[in-house]
């Protein structure tokens, strides 16, 4: 649900138009048109002289440095806080300067942004450069993990699920997870397995009935369950691990409506309330084993 093609280069104007943003300079961009989405651009900063730089890791993930040009970086500045919330999809671009010929052809010096894919923030940690201009500053770096590629883990989750299909046990397990610093140390495989688990949980919770229109799933899937798709209630992308209250299992029509309809914001707000009520009801009937109230995140997210 974004127009960017892997590897293709774009002018900054295109990035801003997609989000409905006017941010002229920042490396982390957001806007009203796509509230579940951040655009992060890398390049033109950091490097050896500064003592740090964004870094692509061999497994397809990235370390991406937060915002803050001098001194210690604050985790509560708007860009870093959005990254740290781990609740938004990241569209990631690397940056380069135009060549003389491109400047002549395009009539401008604007940088070019190459699309590198859609990512989630899996965690973050402090990083203090030991050399360069930023030596001794406490910086934040965020681990970006690509949203594609969890398919191979479905079988593993499916097998585990059949042994432990008690919805209360799964709810407790999924909502007990903390997002943030500890998750920086997760392997990509573990991160993706968590994503598969929360998707499986949502489909189990829905039991073959769409959680939006409350109609039965339109057909039976290959695994003999009613076919439903898992929708993420806050991010642009539906992939990634999260709390059960942030995902809904929907029929394909409702899922398309959630992404593409004119009234998608209102639809999302109704859906968030409904899912929260369902999750609270599951918590209420959970056998008493010191159930924690973990709905603060979900409750803070939408109108009501
Ligand atoms: Zn539906």
CSV table of C-alpha atoms and ligand atoms in Angstrom, one decimal:
chain,number,residue,atom,x,y,z
A,1,UNK,CA,0.0,0.0,0.0
A,2,UNK,CA,2.7,2.3,-1.0
A,3,UNK,CA,3.9,3.2,-4.5
A,4,UNK,CA,7.7,2.7,-4.1
A,5,UNK,CA,9.6,0.2,-6.2
A,6,UNK,CA,12.6,-1.6,-4.7
A,7,UNK,CA,15.8,-0.1,-5.9
A,8,UNK,CA,14.1,2.8,-7.8
A,9,UNK,CA,15.2,6.4,-7.0
A,10,UNK,CA,12.8,9.2,-6.0
A,11,UNK,CA,13.1,12.9,-5.4
A,12,UNK,CA,12.3,14.0,-1.8
A,13,UNK,CA,9.1,15.7,-3.1
A,14,UNK,CA,7.6,12.3,-3.9
A,15,UNK,CA,8.3,11.0,-0.4
A,16,UNK,CA,6.7,14.1,1.1
A,17,UNK,CA,3.7,13.8,-1.1
A,18,UNK,CA,3.1,10.2,-0.2
A,19,UNK,CA,3.0,11.0,3.5
A,20,UNK,CA,1.4,14.4,3.2
A,21,UNK,CA,4.4,16.0,4.9
A,22,UNK,CA,6.2,19.2,4.6
A,23,UNK,CA,9.4,18.3,6.5
A,24,UNK,CA,12.2,19.9,4.4
A,25,UNK,CA,15.3,18.4,6.0
A,26,UNK,CA,14.7,15.7,8.5
A,27,UNK,CA,16.0,12.1,7.9
A,28,UNK,CA,12.8,10.8,9.6
A,29,UNK,CA,9.6,11.9,7.9
A,30,UNK,CA,6.0,11.5,8.8
A,31,UNK,CA,2.6,13.0,7.8
A,32,UNK,CA,-1.1,13.0,8.2
A,33,UNK,CA,-1.9,11.0,5.0
A,34,UNK,CA,-0.2,7.8,6.3
A,35,UNK,CA,-0.2,7.9,10.1
A,36,UNK,CA,1.1,4.3,10.4
A,37,UNK,CA,4.2,5.0,8.4
A,38,UNK,CA,7.6,6.7,8.8
A,39,UNK,CA,10.0,7.3,6.0
A,40,UNK,CA,13.6,7.0,7.1
A,41,UNK,CA,16.5,8.1,4.9
A,42,UNK,CA,20.1,7.1,5.4
A,43,UNK,CA,23.2,8.8,4.1
A,44,UNK,CA,24.6,12.3,3.9
A,45,UNK,CA,25.5,12.2,7.6
A,46,UNK,CA,27.5,10.1,10.0
A,47,UNK,CA,30.4,8.2,8.5
A,48,UNK,CA,33.9,7.8,9.8
A,49,UNK,CA,34.5,11.5,10.6
A,50,UNK,CA,31.5,11.5,12.9
A,51,UNK,CA,32.4,8.1,14.4
A,52,UNK,CA,29.1,6.4,13.6
A,53,UNK,CA,27.0,5.5,10.5
A,54,UNK,CA,23.9,3.5,9.6
A,55,UNK,CA,24.8,0.0,8.7
A,56,UNK,CA,23.3,-2.8,6.6
A,57,UNK,CA,23.8,-6.1,8.3
A,58,UNK,CA,24.3,-9.4,6.4
A,59,UNK,CA,20.8,-10.7,7.2
A,60,UNK,CA,19.0,-7.8,5.5
A,61,UNK,CA,18.4,-5.8,8.7
A,62,UNK,CA,19.8,-2.4,9.4
A,63,UNK,CA,21.2,-0.4,12.3
A,64,UNK,CA,19.6,3.1,11.8
A,65,UNK,CA,20.8,6.0,13.9
A,66,UNK,CA,18.3,8.3,15.6
A,67,UNK,CA,18.0,12.1,15.2
A,68,UNK,CA,19.9,14.8,17.1
A,69,UNK,CA,22.8,16.6,15.5
A,70,UNK,CA,25.0,17.3,18.5
A,71,UNK,CA,25.5,16.1,22.1
A,72,UNK,CA,23.5,13.2,23.5
A,73,UNK,CA,20.4,12.2,21.4
A,74,UNK,CA,17.1,12.4,23.3
A,75,UNK,CA,14.8,9.4,23.1
A,76,UNK,CA,11.8,11.6,23.5
A,77,UNK,CA,12.4,13.9,20.5
A,78,UNK,CA,9.5,13.4,18.1
A,79,UNK,CA,11.4,11.3,15.5
A,80,UNK,CA,13.2,9.1,18.0
A,81,UNK,CA,10.0,8.6,20.0
A,82,UNK,CA,8.2,7.4,16.9
A,83,UNK,CA,11.0,5.0,16.1
A,84,UNK,CA,11.2,3.7,19.6
A,85,UNK,CA,7.4,3.1,19.8
A,86,UNK,CA,7.9,0.2,17.3
A,87,UNK,CA,4.4,0.9,16.2
A,88,UNK,CA,5.0,2.2,12.7
A,89,UNK,CA,6.0,0.8,9.4
A,90,UNK,CA,9.3,2.1,8.1
A,91,UNK,CA,9.9,2.8,4.4
A,92,UNK,CA,13.6,2.9,4.2
A,93,UNK,CA,15.6,4.9,1.6
A,94,UNK,CA,19.3,5.4,1.0
A,95,UNK,CA,20.5,8.7,-0.3
A,96,UNK,CA,22.9,10.0,-2.8
A,97,UNK,CA,24.0,13.3,-4.4
A,98,UNK,CA,23.0,13.8,-8.0
A,99,UNK,CA,25.7,13.7,-10.7
A,100,UNK,CA,26.5,16.9,-12.7
A,101,UNK,CA,24.5,15.4,-15.6
A,102,UNK,CA,21.5,14.7,-13.5
A,103,UNK,CA,21.6,18.2,-12.1
A,104,UNK,CA,21.6,19.5,-15.6
A,105,UNK,CA,18.7,17.2,-16.7
A,106,UNK,CA,16.5,17.7,-13.7
A,107,UNK,CA,17.4,21.4,-13.1
A,108,UNK,CA,18.0,20.9,-9.4
A,109,UNK,CA,20.6,19.8,-6.8
A,110,UNK,CA,18.1,17.7,-4.8
A,111,UNK,CA,19.4,14.4,-3.4
A,112,UNK,CA,18.0,11.1,-4.8
A,113,UNK,CA,16.4,8.5,-2.5
A,114,UNK,CA,16.6,4.8,-3.4
A,115,UNK,CA,13.9,2.7,-1.9
A,116,UNK,CA,15.3,-0.2,0.1
A,117,UNK,CA,12.1,-1.8,1.4
A,118,UNK,CA,9.6,-1.9,4.2
A,119,UNK,CA,10.8,-2.5,7.7
A,120,UNK,CA,9.7,-2.7,11.3
A,121,UNK,CA,11.6,-1.5,14.3
A,122,UNK,CA,12.6,-4.6,16.3
A,123,UNK,CA,14.4,-2.7,19.1
A,124,UNK,CA,17.0,-0.1,19.9
A,125,UNK,CA,20.1,0.4,21.9
A,126,UNK,CA,22.5,3.2,23.0
A,127,UNK,CA,25.7,3.6,21.0
A,128,UNK,CA,28.6,5.8,22.1
A,129,UNK,CA,31.2,6.5,19.3
A,130,UNK,CA,34.8,6.1,20.5
A,131,UNK,CA,36.2,8.4,17.8
A,132,UNK,CA,35.2,11.2,15.4
A,133,UNK,CA,33.1,14.3,15.9
A,134,UNK,CA,30.5,12.6,17.9
A,135,UNK,CA,33.0,10.8,20.2
A,136,UNK,CA,31.5,10.3,23.7
A,137,UNK,CA,27.9,11.4,22.7
A,138,UNK,CA,25.2,8.9,23.6
A,139,UNK,CA,23.4,8.1,20.4
A,140,UNK,CA,20.5,5.8,19.8
A,141,UNK,CA,20.5,3.2,17.1
A,142,UNK,CA,17.3,1.3,15.9
A,143,UNK,CA,17.3,-2.2,14.5
A,144,UNK,CA,15.2,-2.3,11.3
A,145,UNK,CA,14.0,-5.7,10.2
A,146,UNK,CA,12.5,-6.3,6.7
A,147,UNK,CA,8.8,-7.1,6.8
A,148,UNK,CA,8.9,-9.8,4.2
A,149,UNK,CA,10.1,-13.4,4.6
A,150,UNK,CA,8.4,-15.0,7.7
A,151,UNK,CA,6.6,-17.6,5.6
A,152,UNK,CA,9.0,-20.4,6.5
A,153,UNK,CA,8.2,-20.1,10.1
A,154,UNK,CA,4.5,-20.7,9.8
A,155,UNK,CA,4.8,-24.5,10.0
A,156,UNK,CA,6.8,-24.3,13.2
A,157,UNK,CA,4.2,-22.0,14.8
A,158,UNK,CA,1.4,-24.2,13.5
A,159,UNK,CA,2.8,-27.3,15.2
A,160,UNK,CA,3.4,-25.4,18.4
A,161,UNK,CA,-0.1,-24.0,18.3
A,162,UNK,CA,-1.8,-27.4,18.1
A,163,UNK,CA,-0.1,-28.4,21.4
A,164,UNK,CA,-1.0,-25.2,23.2
A,165,UNK,CA,-4.2,-24.1,21.7
A,166,UNK,CA,-5.6,-22.5,24.8
A,167,UNK,CA,-6.4,-18.9,23.9
A,168,UNK,CA,-5.8,-17.6,27.4
A,169,UNK,CA,-2.3,-19.1,27.6
A,170,UNK,CA,-1.5,-17.6,24.2
A,171,UNK,CA,-2.9,-14.2,25.1
A,172,UNK,CA,-0.8,-14.1,28.3
A,173,UNK,CA,2.3,-15.1,26.4
A,174,UNK,CA,1.9,-12.6,23.7
A,175,UNK,CA,0.9,-9.6,25.8
A,176,UNK,CA,3.6,-10.2,28.4
A,177,UNK,CA,6.3,-9.3,25.8
A,178,UNK,CA,7.9,-6.0,26.2
A,179,UNK,CA,9.0,-4.0,23.2
A,180,UNK,CA,12.1,-2.0,23.3
A,181,UNK,CA,15.7,-2.4,24.2
A,182,UNK,CA,15.7,-6.1,25.0
A,183,UNK,CA,14.3,-6.8,21.5
A,184,UNK,CA,17.4,-5.4,19.9
A,185,UNK,CA,19.0,-8.7,20.7
A,186,UNK,CA,16.4,-10.8,19.1
A,187,UNK,CA,17.6,-12.7,16.0
A,188,UNK,CA,15.6,-12.0,12.8
A,189,UNK,CA,14.2,-15.5,13.0
A,190,UNK,CA,12.9,-15.0,16.5
A,191,UNK,CA,11.4,-11.7,15.6
A,192,UNK,CA,9.6,-13.3,12.6
A,193,UNK,CA,8.4,-16.2,14.6
A,194,UNK,CA,6.8,-13.8,17.0
A,195,UNK,CA,5.1,-12.2,14.1
A,196,UNK,CA,3.8,-15.6,12.9
A,197,UNK,CA,2.5,-16.3,16.4
A,198,UNK,CA,0.5,-13.1,16.8
A,199,UNK,CA,-1.0,-13.7,13.3
A,200,UNK,CA,-2.0,-17.2,14.3
A,201,UNK,CA,-3.4,-16.0,17.6
A,202,UNK,CA,-5.7,-13.5,15.8
A,203,UNK,CA,-7.0,-16.2,13.5
A,204,UNK,CA,-7.7,-18.5,16.4
A,205,UNK,CA,-9.5,-15.7,18.3
A,206,UNK,CA,-11.7,-14.9,15.3
A,207,UNK,CA,-12.6,-18.6,14.9
A,208,UNK,CA,-13.6,-18.3,11.2
A,209,UNK,CA,-15.7,-15.1,11.6
A,210,UNK,CA,-14.5,-11.7,10.4
A,211,UNK,CA,-13.7,-9.4,13.3
A,212,UNK,CA,-15.1,-6.4,11.4
A,213,UNK,CA,-18.3,-7.4,9.6
A,214,UNK,CA,-18.9,-10.5,11.7
A,215,UNK,CA,-19.7,-12.6,8.6
A,216,UNK,CA,-18.3,-16.1,8.2
A,217,UNK,CA,-15.0,-16.4,6.3
A,218,UNK,CA,-15.8,-16.5,2.6
A,219,UNK,CA,-14.1,-19.9,1.9
A,220,UNK,CA,-12.2,-22.7,3.6
A,221,UNK,CA,-8.4,-22.4,3.3
A,222,UNK,CA,-5.9,-25.2,2.6
A,223,UNK,CA,-5.4,-25.8,6.3
A,224,UNK,CA,-9.1,-26.4,6.7
A,225,UNK,CA,-9.7,-23.2,8.7
A,226,UNK,CA,-12.0,-20.3,7.5
A,227,UNK,CA,-9.9,-18.0,5.4
A,228,UNK,CA,-9.2,-14.7,7.1
A,229,UNK,CA,-6.3,-12.2,6.8
A,230,UNK,CA,-4.5,-10.6,9.6
A,231,UNK,CA,-4.6,-6.8,9.7
A,232,UNK,CA,-2.4,-4.6,11.8
A,233,UNK,CA,-4.4,-1.8,13.5
A,234,UNK,CA,-1.6,0.8,13.8
A,235,UNK,CA,1.1,0.1,11.3
A,236,UNK,CA,1.0,0.4,7.5
A,237,UNK,CA,2.4,-3.1,7.1
A,238,UNK,CA,0.5,-6.1,8.5
A,239,UNK,CA,3.7,-8.1,9.2
A,240,UNK,CA,5.6,-7.9,12.5
A,241,UNK,CA,5.1,-9.1,16.1
A,242,UNK,CA,2.8,-7.2,18.4
A,243,UNK,CA,0.3,-7.2,21.2
A,244,UNK,CA,-2.9,-9.2,20.4
A,245,UNK,CA,-5.0,-6.0,20.8
A,246,UNK,CA,-3.2,-4.5,17.8
A,247,UNK,CA,-4.2,-7.1,15.2
A,248,UNK,CA,-7.5,-8.1,13.7
A,249,UNK,CA,-8.5,-11.1,11.6
A,250,UNK,CA,-10.6,-9.9,8.7
A,251,UNK,CA,-12.3,-11.2,5.6
A,252,UNK,CA,-10.6,-10.1,2.4
A,253,UNK,CA,-13.3,-7.4,1.7
A,254,UNK,CA,-12.9,-5.9,5.2
A,255,UNK,CA,-9.2,-6.1,4.9
A,256,UNK,CA,-9.2,-4.2,1.6
A,257,UNK,CA,-11.5,-1.7,3.2
A,258,UNK,CA,-9.1,-1.2,6.1
A,259,UNK,CA,-6.3,-0.3,3.7
A,260,UNK,CA,-8.0,1.4,0.8
A,261,UNK,CA,-11.4,2.8,1.6
A,262,UNK,CA,-12.3,6.5,1.9
A,263,UNK,CA,-13.5,5.9,5.4
A,264,UNK,CA,-10.6,3.8,6.5
A,265,UNK,CA,-9.8,6.0,9.5
A,266,UNK,CA,-13.3,5.7,10.9
A,267,UNK,CA,-13.3,2.0,10.1
A,268,UNK,CA,-10.0,1.6,12.0
A,269,UNK,CA,-11.2,3.4,15.0
A,270,UNK,CA,-14.3,1.3,15.3
A,271,UNK,CA,-12.2,-1.8,14.8
A,272,UNK,CA,-9.7,-0.9,17.4
A,273,UNK,CA,-12.5,-0.5,20.0
A,274,UNK,CA,-14.0,-3.8,19.0
A,275,UNK,CA,-10.7,-5.7,19.3
A,276,UNK,CA,-9.9,-4.1,22.6
A,277,UNK,CA,-13.3,-5.2,24.0
A,278,UNK,CA,-12.7,-8.8,22.7
A,279,UNK,CA,-9.2,-8.9,24.3
A,280,UNK,CA,-10.5,-7.5,27.6
A,281,UNK,CA,-13.2,-10.2,27.6
A,282,UNK,CA,-10.6,-12.9,27.0
A,283,UNK,CA,-8.5,-11.5,29.9
A,284,UNK,CA,-11.6,-11.4,32.1
A,285,UNK,CA,-12.3,-15.1,31.6
A,286,UNK,CA,-8.7,-16.1,31.9
A,287,UNK,CA,-8.1,-18.4,34.8
A,288,UNK,CA,-6.6,-16.3,37.6
A,289,UNK,CA,-2.9,-16.5,37.3
A,290,UNK,CA,-1.8,-13.0,38.1
A,291,UNK,CA,-3.1,-11.6,34.8
A,292,UNK,CA,-1.4,-8.3,33.9
A,293,UNK,CA,-3.2,-5.4,32.4
A,294,UNK,CA,-1.3,-4.9,29.2
A,295,UNK,CA,-3.8,-2.8,27.3
A,296,UNK,CA,-2.3,0.6,28.0
A,297,UNK,CA,-0.6,0.8,24.6
A,298,UNK,CA,-3.7,-0.1,22.7
A,299,UNK,CA,-5.9,2.2,24.7
A,300,UNK,CA,-3.7,5.2,24.0
A,301,UNK,CA,-3.8,4.7,20.3
A,302,UNK,CA,-7.0,5.9,18.9
A,303,UNK,CA,-9.9,8.1,19.7
A,304,UNK,CA,-11.4,6.3,22.7
B,1,LIG,ZN1,-15.5,-8.8,7.0
